[in-house]
Every structure is written in structure tokens, then in C-alpha cells.
Amino acid sequence: MTSASASPTYLLAGGGTAGHVNPLLAVADGLRSRDAAASVLVLGTREGLESRLVPERGYELLVVDKVPFPRRPNAAALRFPFAWRRAVRQVRAHIRAHGVDVVVGFGGYASAPAYVAARREGVPYVVHEANARPGLANRLGARGAAGIGVAFEGTPLPGSRVVGMPLRRELVELDRAELRAEAAASFGLDPARPVLLVFGGSLGARRLNEAFAEAWSSVTAAGWQLLHAAGERDELVDPGAPDYRVVPYLDRMDLALALADLVVARAGAATVSELSALGIPVVYVPYAVGNGEQALNAASAVASGAALMIPDAEFTAARVRDQIVPLLTDADALAAMREAAAGSGSRAGTANVIAMIDEALGR
């Protein structure tokens, strides 16, 4: 174990989706910026998004087999005990080979064996849960964790405390007013006029795309500009209107958020946390697939008055015209949402998680 004065070795486990990888990388960057001598390693699978994003960010990726928990009795369930034990052995070997002092899990396939391996190696571990409804890996890992941090109030993990979401540095340090002119120029929009930002993640959201493909002219007729990230795989046609910009993907999300006066988006944990931290009013359209975690993620923002929620099945062009367009022209309602949004989130998630890690190390 590292002494209090030496630089520790951290193993951050998680991945599979951006919702796990992005907070993991935010914490990794925070640890590295605080102590350049610290060794920050990442544990992930070969199949997940981390296999590309982690090396691109300059971190060493240690690999563990992807072992899904069986949901029904079948051949995979019969193989599970052997695959599970192998995955735990792989992580224990990584911990020993690299002299890991603390493990930090963010959920996903890599985290579950990491928690078990850490316990068996006598290494403290910390759990961070991004969603309001915890995943299976973190529910199991919470038993015996040195610290449990959650992004949302009311997340049902016993012994947890609300620490917020670790955010990318460019969002933590974002000055929206200062960046607005540059952001508008980058998208060919007018910084003096309001902007509605619509996005559904890197692959887009078909429901949002179909609705705005029909209703965009109602938005611009209300005096607003529309910036729409349709997704890399979507074939939404840009009509070439001066007040409507369609892009496949937002490489500079900080610029898009600097420009947004109102957002329409899915309610992934990272999206909700980022928009709440920046104090931007939102209309959430939770993704209907899964265990309902997206609606739960947005619930506190809706309850505070910072956001509205429209169920996915009800999100149509007609709903845009009947509910969102009137909001665009209601200055008092927008002002009330902005005021509620200003106090609804935190930019301190990365620092809070690092503080939990320090506590686990006794530093």
C-alpha cells in the first residue's frame, strides 16, 4: 500500500457506454492534473467504448473479459460461473502487477469483477452511480465499498451520498456568456437571437428527429434559431434554412451548450447532470427502452421547475407545435425555468469523487 506521501496507483473500472466512460475519464483527468506522478489506469472490456476512448485520452487500458450476468437459464448461464471466476482472476492479476492502491468503479461490465477482486486483494474500492436507478454491478459492489457516491438525490444505494456527476473539464470551466459569440459563429447563427438546441446522443434520437423534421418551421417562425444534432447514422435532410442548422454530431458540445437558451434532449444521466450544472432549461424526452432510469434521472429537475418532461410515445410534431413553440414565446415561463435551473445542479462532481477516493486511501 502506498504511503501517505507517495503517489498512489488508481484503477478506474467501467465502460461500455458513454454514460460510464465520460465520468470515469473526468475523474482520471482530475487525478492526473492534481498529481502528475500518480499512476492512473483504466479497466475495461475489448468491446466497449472505452477500448477506443481511453487510449485516445492517454491512459493505459487493462482488459477484462466481458461477462454479462445471466438473465435466464440457458447455455450462457451454465458457462457464467467459470467465466466470472476467470474475469475476477484477471483483475486480481492486474491489481498485483501494477500495485494498485484503490479501485474506483463507475458501473458496467468491468466494474463487477473489479469490486470482487479488490475485496479479495484487500484493496479499498469506491463506487460511483450515475443513474437514479442503480445498475446491477453497482448494487452488488455497494456491499463492502469504502465509499458510495451517487449523482442524484434518492438513488437507492444504502450508505451513499450525493456527490454529483464528474463532468468534462471544458464544461466545468464553461463561461456560456463569454463563449456565446464564438459558438454562434461556429454554427453560422446569430448570437443576439435565442437558440433551441436539440440532440439525442451520438447516434441521435429518431423520435426527436422525426418531430423536428416536420415542426422546425414553427420554431423559426416563433423567432428562434434551431441547432439540431441528428446523429451520425441519421439521414435527416438539412433544408438549408438560415435559422435551422442540422449537424450529424456535436464535436464541441461546449460551444453548443454555450449557445443554448432551451434544450430538447434525452435524459441520460450525463445529459441531465451537464444541463443542470450549467443551469439550462430543458424539455426532456426520456428514452423508453430500459428500466425507466431516464425518466427517474430527470425527475428532480422537473420537480424543481427547471425542466419539462414529454413521454417518448407522445413526442410528435404536433406536440412540438402545441407545447414547445408556445413556451418559446412565453418570456415569463422561460425566465422561471432559467431561475430554477440556475440552482439545480453542481459542477463539483469530479472534485467530490476524488475526495471520496482520498478518504478511502486515508489521505
Short mmCIF file of C-alpha atoms in Angstrom, two decimals:
data_model
loop_
_atom_site.label_atom_id
_atom_site.label_comp_id
_atom_site.label_asym_id
_atom_site.label_seq_id
_atom_site.Cartn_x
_atom_site.Cartn_y
_atom_site.Cartn_z
CA MET A 1 0.00 0.00 0.00
CA THR A 2 1.22 3.50 -0.84
CA SER A 3 2.37 5.72 1.97
CA ALA A 4 0.53 8.98 2.65
CA SER A 5 3.31 11.00 1.00
CA ALA A 6 3.75 8.86 -2.13
CA SER A 7 1.72 8.97 -5.31
CA PRO A 8 -0.90 6.23 -5.37
CA THR A 9 -1.85 3.91 -8.21
CA TYR A 10 -5.51 4.22 -9.14
CA LEU A 11 -7.53 1.66 -11.10
CA LEU A 12 -10.73 3.12 -12.56
CA ALA A 13 -13.18 0.46 -13.75
CA GLY A 14 -16.12 0.92 -16.05
CA GLY A 15 -17.21 1.38 -19.59
CA GLY A 16 -19.49 0.02 -22.25
CA THR A 17 -21.33 3.28 -22.87
CA ALA A 18 -20.50 6.98 -22.80
CA GLY A 19 -22.52 7.25 -19.58
CA HIS A 20 -19.88 5.15 -17.83
CA VAL A 21 -16.79 6.21 -19.77
CA ASN A 22 -17.17 10.01 -19.59
CA PRO A 23 -17.38 10.33 -15.78
CA LEU A 24 -14.54 7.82 -15.48
CA LEU A 25 -12.35 9.92 -17.77
CA ALA A 26 -13.33 13.12 -15.95
CA VAL A 27 -12.07 11.62 -12.67
CA ALA A 28 -8.94 10.27 -14.39
CA ASP A 29 -8.16 13.74 -15.74
CA GLY A 30 -8.78 15.26 -12.31
CA LEU A 31 -6.41 12.83 -10.62
CA ARG A 32 -3.72 13.34 -13.23
CA SER A 33 -3.98 17.14 -13.17
CA ARG A 34 -3.69 17.14 -9.37
CA ASP A 35 -0.67 14.83 -9.26
CA ALA A 36 1.29 14.23 -12.45
CA ALA A 37 3.26 11.46 -10.74
CA ALA A 38 0.18 9.40 -9.91
CA SER A 39 -0.43 6.25 -11.94
CA VAL A 40 -3.97 6.26 -13.35
CA LEU A 41 -5.02 3.00 -15.02
CA VAL A 42 -8.37 2.09 -16.54
CA LEU A 43 -10.03 -1.32 -16.51
CA GLY A 44 -12.44 -2.07 -19.33
CA THR A 45 -13.51 -4.59 -21.94
CA ARG A 46 -12.37 -5.03 -25.52
CA GLU A 47 -15.89 -4.46 -26.81
CA GLY A 48 -16.87 -1.26 -25.03
CA LEU A 49 -16.47 2.37 -25.98
CA GLU A 50 -13.56 2.56 -23.56
CA SER A 51 -11.40 0.45 -25.89
CA ARG A 52 -11.18 3.50 -28.16
CA LEU A 53 -11.69 6.49 -25.87
CA VAL A 54 -9.30 5.52 -23.07
CA PRO A 55 -6.13 5.14 -25.18
CA GLU A 56 -7.08 8.28 -27.15
CA ARG A 57 -7.07 10.17 -23.84
CA GLY A 58 -3.60 8.87 -23.00
CA TYR A 59 -4.43 6.25 -20.35
CA GLU A 60 -3.40 2.61 -20.24
CA LEU A 61 -6.36 0.28 -20.68
CA LEU A 62 -6.19 -3.01 -18.78
CA VAL A 63 -8.59 -5.55 -20.25
CA VAL A 64 -11.06 -7.85 -18.52
CA ASP A 65 -13.43 -10.28 -20.22
CA LYS A 66 -17.00 -9.08 -20.70
CA VAL A 67 -19.17 -11.38 -18.59
CA PRO A 68 -22.87 -10.44 -18.64
CA PHE A 69 -24.90 -11.60 -15.66
CA PRO A 70 -27.35 -14.30 -16.81
CA ARG A 71 -30.96 -13.14 -17.02
CA ARG A 72 -32.48 -16.56 -17.79
CA PRO A 73 -31.48 -20.22 -17.56
CA ASN A 74 -29.64 -21.08 -20.77
CA ALA A 75 -26.22 -22.18 -22.02
CA ALA A 76 -24.69 -18.80 -21.15
CA ALA A 77 -25.95 -19.20 -17.59
CA LEU A 78 -24.21 -22.56 -17.33
CA ARG A 79 -20.94 -21.02 -18.52
CA PHE A 80 -21.25 -17.97 -16.27
CA PRO A 81 -19.57 -19.30 -13.09
CA PHE A 82 -16.42 -20.27 -14.99
CA ALA A 83 -16.31 -17.02 -17.00
CA TRP A 84 -16.94 -14.98 -13.86
CA ARG A 85 -14.12 -16.61 -11.90
CA ARG A 86 -11.77 -16.05 -14.84
CA ALA A 87 -12.69 -12.36 -15.01
CA VAL A 88 -12.07 -11.90 -11.27
CA ARG A 89 -8.68 -13.63 -11.62
CA GLN A 90 -7.80 -11.29 -14.49
CA VAL A 91 -8.49 -8.22 -12.35
CA ARG A 92 -6.64 -9.62 -9.34
CA ALA A 93 -3.64 -10.16 -11.59
CA HIS A 94 -3.82 -6.55 -12.80
CA ILE A 95 -4.05 -5.27 -9.21
CA ARG A 96 -0.97 -7.23 -8.17
CA ALA A 97 1.07 -6.48 -11.28
CA HIS A 98 0.54 -2.73 -11.02
CA GLY A 99 0.50 -2.32 -7.25
CA VAL A 100 -2.99 -0.79 -7.27
CA ASP A 101 -3.83 1.15 -4.12
CA VAL A 102 -7.52 1.87 -4.74
CA VAL A 103 -10.19 0.79 -7.21
CA VAL A 104 -12.95 3.14 -8.38
CA GLY A 105 -15.94 1.67 -10.21
CA PHE A 106 -18.41 3.51 -12.42
CA GLY A 107 -20.68 0.60 -13.32
CA GLY A 108 -20.77 -1.59 -16.40
CA TYR A 109 -19.26 -4.96 -17.17
CA ALA A 110 -15.75 -4.15 -15.93
CA SER A 111 -16.85 -2.91 -12.51
CA ALA A 112 -18.45 -6.03 -11.05
CA PRO A 113 -15.33 -8.27 -11.19
CA ALA A 114 -13.22 -5.27 -10.14
CA TYR A 115 -15.17 -4.91 -6.88
CA VAL A 116 -14.80 -8.60 -6.05
CA ALA A 117 -11.12 -8.64 -6.99
CA ALA A 118 -10.44 -5.56 -4.83
CA ARG A 119 -12.12 -7.18 -1.82
CA ARG A 120 -10.10 -10.35 -2.24
CA GLU A 121 -6.86 -8.41 -2.61
CA GLY A 122 -7.58 -6.24 0.44
CA VAL A 123 -7.68 -3.05 -1.66
CA PRO A 124 -10.28 -0.38 -0.83
CA TYR A 125 -12.77 0.49 -3.52
CA VAL A 126 -15.19 3.31 -4.24
CA VAL A 127 -18.45 3.15 -6.21
CA HIS A 128 -19.96 5.94 -8.30
CA GLU A 129 -23.50 5.51 -9.63
CA ALA A 130 -24.56 7.91 -12.38
CA ASN A 131 -28.20 6.88 -12.75
CA ALA A 132 -31.09 7.45 -10.39
CA ARG A 133 -31.81 3.72 -10.69
CA PRO A 134 -28.58 1.80 -9.95
CA GLY A 135 -27.25 -0.89 -12.24
CA LEU A 136 -26.65 -4.44 -11.07
CA ALA A 137 -22.86 -4.11 -10.86
CA ASN A 138 -23.02 -1.15 -8.51
CA ARG A 139 -25.80 -2.67 -6.42
CA LEU A 140 -23.55 -5.65 -5.80
CA GLY A 141 -20.43 -3.53 -5.35
CA ALA A 142 -22.03 -1.25 -2.78
CA ARG A 143 -21.75 -4.04 -0.24
CA GLY A 144 -18.33 -3.52 1.26
CA ALA A 145 -17.38 -0.32 -0.56
CA ALA A 146 -15.23 2.24 1.24
CA GLY A 147 -17.39 4.97 -0.25
CA ILE A 148 -20.51 5.21 -2.43
CA GLY A 149 -21.28 8.35 -4.39
CA VAL A 150 -24.44 8.99 -6.41
CA ALA A 151 -25.33 11.66 -8.93
CA PHE A 152 -28.99 12.05 -7.95
CA GLU A 153 -30.80 12.52 -4.66
CA GLY A 154 -32.89 9.48 -3.75
CA THR A 155 -30.76 6.89 -5.58
CA PRO A 156 -31.44 3.66 -3.65
CA LEU A 157 -27.95 2.62 -2.61
CA PRO A 158 -27.64 2.25 1.19
CA GLY A 159 -24.82 4.30 2.67
CA SER A 160 -24.45 6.51 -0.39
CA ARG A 161 -24.04 10.25 -0.52
CA VAL A 162 -24.85 12.70 -3.29
CA VAL A 163 -21.61 13.80 -4.95
CA GLY A 164 -22.95 14.80 -8.36
CA MET A 165 -21.64 13.78 -11.76
CA PRO A 166 -17.96 14.06 -12.71
CA LEU A 167 -18.01 16.39 -15.72
CA ARG A 168 -15.56 17.11 -18.50
CA ARG A 169 -13.25 20.00 -17.65
CA GLU A 170 -14.44 22.08 -20.62
CA LEU A 171 -17.95 22.01 -19.13
CA VAL A 172 -16.86 22.61 -15.54
CA GLU A 173 -14.99 25.73 -16.66
CA LEU A 174 -17.52 26.83 -19.31
CA ASP A 175 -18.44 30.54 -19.30
CA ARG A 176 -21.51 30.50 -21.53
CA ALA A 177 -21.78 34.26 -21.93
CA GLU A 178 -18.12 34.67 -22.83
CA LEU A 179 -18.22 31.87 -25.39
CA ARG A 180 -21.59 32.72 -26.99
CA ALA A 181 -20.27 34.83 -29.89
CA GLU A 182 -17.66 32.21 -30.83
CA ALA A 183 -20.28 29.48 -30.56
CA ALA A 184 -22.73 31.31 -32.79
CA ALA A 185 -20.07 31.94 -35.41
CA SER A 186 -19.07 28.27 -35.44
CA PHE A 187 -22.62 27.21 -36.30
CA GLY A 188 -23.44 30.17 -38.54
CA LEU A 189 -26.10 31.54 -36.18
CA ASP A 190 -26.85 34.96 -34.72
CA PRO A 191 -25.62 35.37 -31.10
CA ALA A 192 -28.22 38.06 -30.45
CA ARG A 193 -31.17 35.77 -31.10
CA PRO A 194 -32.36 32.81 -28.97
CA VAL A 195 -31.37 29.24 -29.87
CA LEU A 196 -33.19 25.96 -29.30
CA LEU A 197 -30.72 23.06 -29.12
CA VAL A 198 -31.99 19.56 -29.95
CA PHE A 199 -29.84 16.45 -29.51
CA GLY A 200 -30.31 12.77 -28.76
CA GLY A 201 -26.79 11.44 -28.22
CA SER A 202 -24.08 10.43 -30.67
CA LEU A 203 -26.46 8.22 -32.66
CA GLY A 204 -29.31 10.69 -32.48
CA ALA A 205 -32.91 10.01 -31.43
CA ARG A 206 -35.34 9.04 -34.18
CA ARG A 207 -38.36 10.34 -32.28
CA LEU A 208 -36.82 13.79 -31.89
CA ASN A 209 -35.59 13.84 -35.47
CA GLU A 210 -38.96 12.92 -36.95
CA ALA A 211 -40.81 15.50 -34.87
CA PHE A 212 -38.49 18.40 -35.73
CA ALA A 213 -38.23 17.38 -39.38
CA GLU A 214 -41.90 18.38 -39.55
CA ALA A 215 -42.07 21.15 -36.94
CA TRP A 216 -38.82 23.11 -37.39
CA SER A 217 -40.51 25.89 -39.35
CA SER A 218 -42.86 26.55 -36.40
CA VAL A 219 -39.80 27.07 -34.18
CA THR A 220 -38.15 29.53 -36.55
CA ALA A 221 -41.47 31.30 -37.15
CA ALA A 222 -41.54 31.98 -33.38
CA GLY A 223 -38.31 33.98 -33.79
CA TRP A 224 -35.94 31.28 -32.57
CA GLN A 225 -32.99 29.63 -34.24
CA LEU A 226 -32.69 25.84 -34.15
CA LEU A 227 -29.48 23.82 -33.79
CA HIS A 228 -30.23 20.13 -34.29
CA ALA A 229 -27.70 17.31 -33.81
CA ALA A 230 -29.42 14.49 -35.69
CA GLY A 231 -26.88 11.71 -35.04
CA GLU A 232 -24.14 10.17 -37.09
CA ARG A 233 -26.38 7.45 -38.56
CA ASP A 234 -29.46 9.54 -39.26
CA GLU A 235 -30.39 10.66 -42.76
CA LEU A 236 -32.31 13.78 -41.76
CA VAL A 237 -32.03 16.27 -44.61
CA ASP A 238 -30.89 19.80 -43.82
CA PRO A 239 -33.46 22.06 -45.51
CA GLY A 240 -30.87 24.82 -45.83
CA ALA A 241 -32.97 27.37 -43.95
CA PRO A 242 -30.96 30.28 -42.49
CA ASP A 243 -32.27 29.76 -38.94
CA TYR A 244 -32.07 25.94 -38.88
CA ARG A 245 -28.74 24.10 -38.61
CA VAL A 246 -28.64 20.31 -38.86
CA VAL A 247 -25.36 18.63 -37.90
CA PRO A 248 -24.62 14.91 -37.51
CA TYR A 249 -22.68 15.25 -34.28
CA LEU A 250 -21.54 17.96 -31.87
CA ASP A 251 -17.75 17.69 -31.70
CA ARG A 252 -17.71 20.80 -29.49
CA MET A 253 -20.56 20.25 -27.08
CA ASP A 254 -19.26 23.17 -25.03
CA LEU A 255 -19.98 25.52 -27.95
CA ALA A 256 -23.46 24.10 -28.44
CA LEU A 257 -24.29 24.45 -24.75
CA ALA A 258 -22.88 27.98 -24.66
CA LEU A 259 -25.41 28.89 -27.33
CA ALA A 260 -28.48 27.05 -25.98
CA ASP A 261 -31.31 29.05 -24.43
CA LEU A 262 -33.53 25.97 -24.24
CA VAL A 263 -32.71 22.31 -24.90
CA VAL A 264 -34.76 19.33 -26.06
CA ALA A 265 -32.92 16.09 -25.26
CA ARG A 266 -32.99 12.56 -23.95
CA ALA A 267 -32.50 12.16 -20.20
CA GLY A 268 -29.33 10.15 -19.85
CA ALA A 269 -27.56 10.70 -16.54
CA ALA A 270 -24.70 12.67 -18.10
CA THR A 271 -27.04 14.88 -20.12
CA VAL A 272 -29.21 15.69 -17.11
CA SER A 273 -26.18 16.37 -14.93
CA GLU A 274 -24.47 18.59 -17.50
CA LEU A 275 -27.55 20.67 -18.26
CA SER A 276 -28.36 21.02 -14.56
CA ALA A 277 -24.78 22.05 -13.77
CA LEU A 278 -24.91 24.74 -16.46
CA GLY A 279 -28.35 25.97 -15.44
CA ILE A 280 -30.00 25.50 -18.85
CA PRO A 281 -33.79 24.90 -19.01
CA VAL A 282 -34.74 21.67 -20.77
CA VAL A 283 -37.58 19.67 -22.25
CA TYR A 284 -36.68 16.03 -21.58
CA VAL A 285 -37.93 13.16 -23.75
CA PRO A 286 -36.76 10.08 -21.82
CA TYR A 287 -35.73 7.07 -23.86
CA ALA A 288 -38.45 4.47 -23.39
CA VAL A 289 -36.20 1.39 -23.62
CA GLY A 290 -34.57 0.04 -20.46
CA ASN A 291 -35.73 0.04 -16.85
CA GLY A 292 -37.09 3.58 -16.78
CA GLU A 293 -33.91 5.17 -15.45
CA GLN A 294 -34.02 8.14 -17.83
CA ALA A 295 -37.35 9.38 -16.50
CA LEU A 296 -36.00 8.99 -12.97
CA ASN A 297 -32.83 10.88 -13.89
CA ALA A 298 -34.87 13.91 -14.97
CA ALA A 299 -37.42 13.76 -12.15
CA SER A 300 -35.68 16.16 -9.77
CA ALA A 301 -35.10 18.77 -12.49
CA VAL A 302 -38.77 18.57 -13.46
CA ALA A 303 -39.87 18.81 -9.83
CA SER A 304 -37.72 21.93 -9.32
CA GLY A 305 -39.30 23.67 -12.31
CA ALA A 306 -36.05 23.65 -14.31
CA ALA A 307 -37.36 21.20 -16.87
CA LEU A 308 -40.44 19.74 -18.52
CA MET A 309 -40.90 16.11 -19.49
CA ILE A 310 -42.74 14.68 -22.50
CA PRO A 311 -43.05 10.88 -22.80
CA ASP A 312 -41.34 9.43 -25.84
CA ALA A 313 -44.54 7.97 -27.29
CA GLU A 314 -46.19 11.39 -27.15
CA PHE A 315 -43.37 13.36 -28.71
CA THR A 316 -44.62 14.33 -32.17
CA ALA A 317 -44.51 17.35 -34.45
CA ALA A 318 -47.94 18.31 -33.14
CA ARG A 319 -46.64 18.22 -29.55
CA VAL A 320 -43.73 20.45 -30.54
CA ARG A 321 -46.14 22.97 -32.03
CA ASP A 322 -48.65 22.75 -29.17
CA GLN A 323 -46.30 22.74 -26.16
CA ILE A 324 -42.74 23.73 -27.05
CA VAL A 325 -43.42 26.57 -29.51
CA PRO A 326 -45.76 28.40 -27.06
CA LEU A 327 -43.03 28.09 -24.41
CA LEU A 328 -40.56 29.81 -26.76
CA THR A 329 -42.76 32.90 -26.84
CA ASP A 330 -43.59 32.90 -23.11
CA ALA A 331 -40.87 35.08 -21.60
CA ASP A 332 -42.15 34.68 -18.03
CA ALA A 333 -42.26 30.88 -18.20
CA LEU A 334 -38.75 30.71 -19.67
CA ALA A 335 -37.43 33.10 -17.03
CA ALA A 336 -38.92 30.94 -14.27
CA MET A 337 -37.30 27.82 -15.76
CA ARG A 338 -33.94 29.59 -16.05
CA GLU A 339 -34.14 30.71 -12.42
CA ALA A 340 -34.96 27.18 -11.25
CA ALA A 341 -32.26 25.69 -13.48
CA ALA A 342 -29.60 28.03 -12.11
CA GLY A 343 -29.68 26.25 -8.76
CA SER A 344 -30.46 22.71 -9.87
CA GLY A 345 -27.01 21.23 -10.44
CA SER A 346 -23.36 21.21 -9.45
CA ARG A 347 -20.04 21.39 -11.27
CA ALA A 348 -18.17 19.83 -8.32
CA GLY A 349 -18.78 16.14 -9.13
CA THR A 350 -15.18 15.38 -10.11
CA ALA A 351 -13.74 17.02 -7.01
CA ASN A 352 -16.30 15.26 -4.81
CA VAL A 353 -15.45 11.81 -6.19
CA ILE A 354 -11.73 12.47 -5.78
CA ALA A 355 -12.39 13.46 -2.17
CA MET A 356 -14.11 10.10 -1.65
CA ILE A 357 -11.11 8.32 -3.15
CA ASP A 358 -8.80 10.18 -0.79
CA GLU A 359 -10.95 9.14 2.16
CA ALA A 360 -10.76 5.50 1.06
CA LEU A 361 -6.95 5.81 0.96
CA GLY A 362 -6.87 7.53 4.35
CA ARG A 363 -5.17 10.55 2.80
#
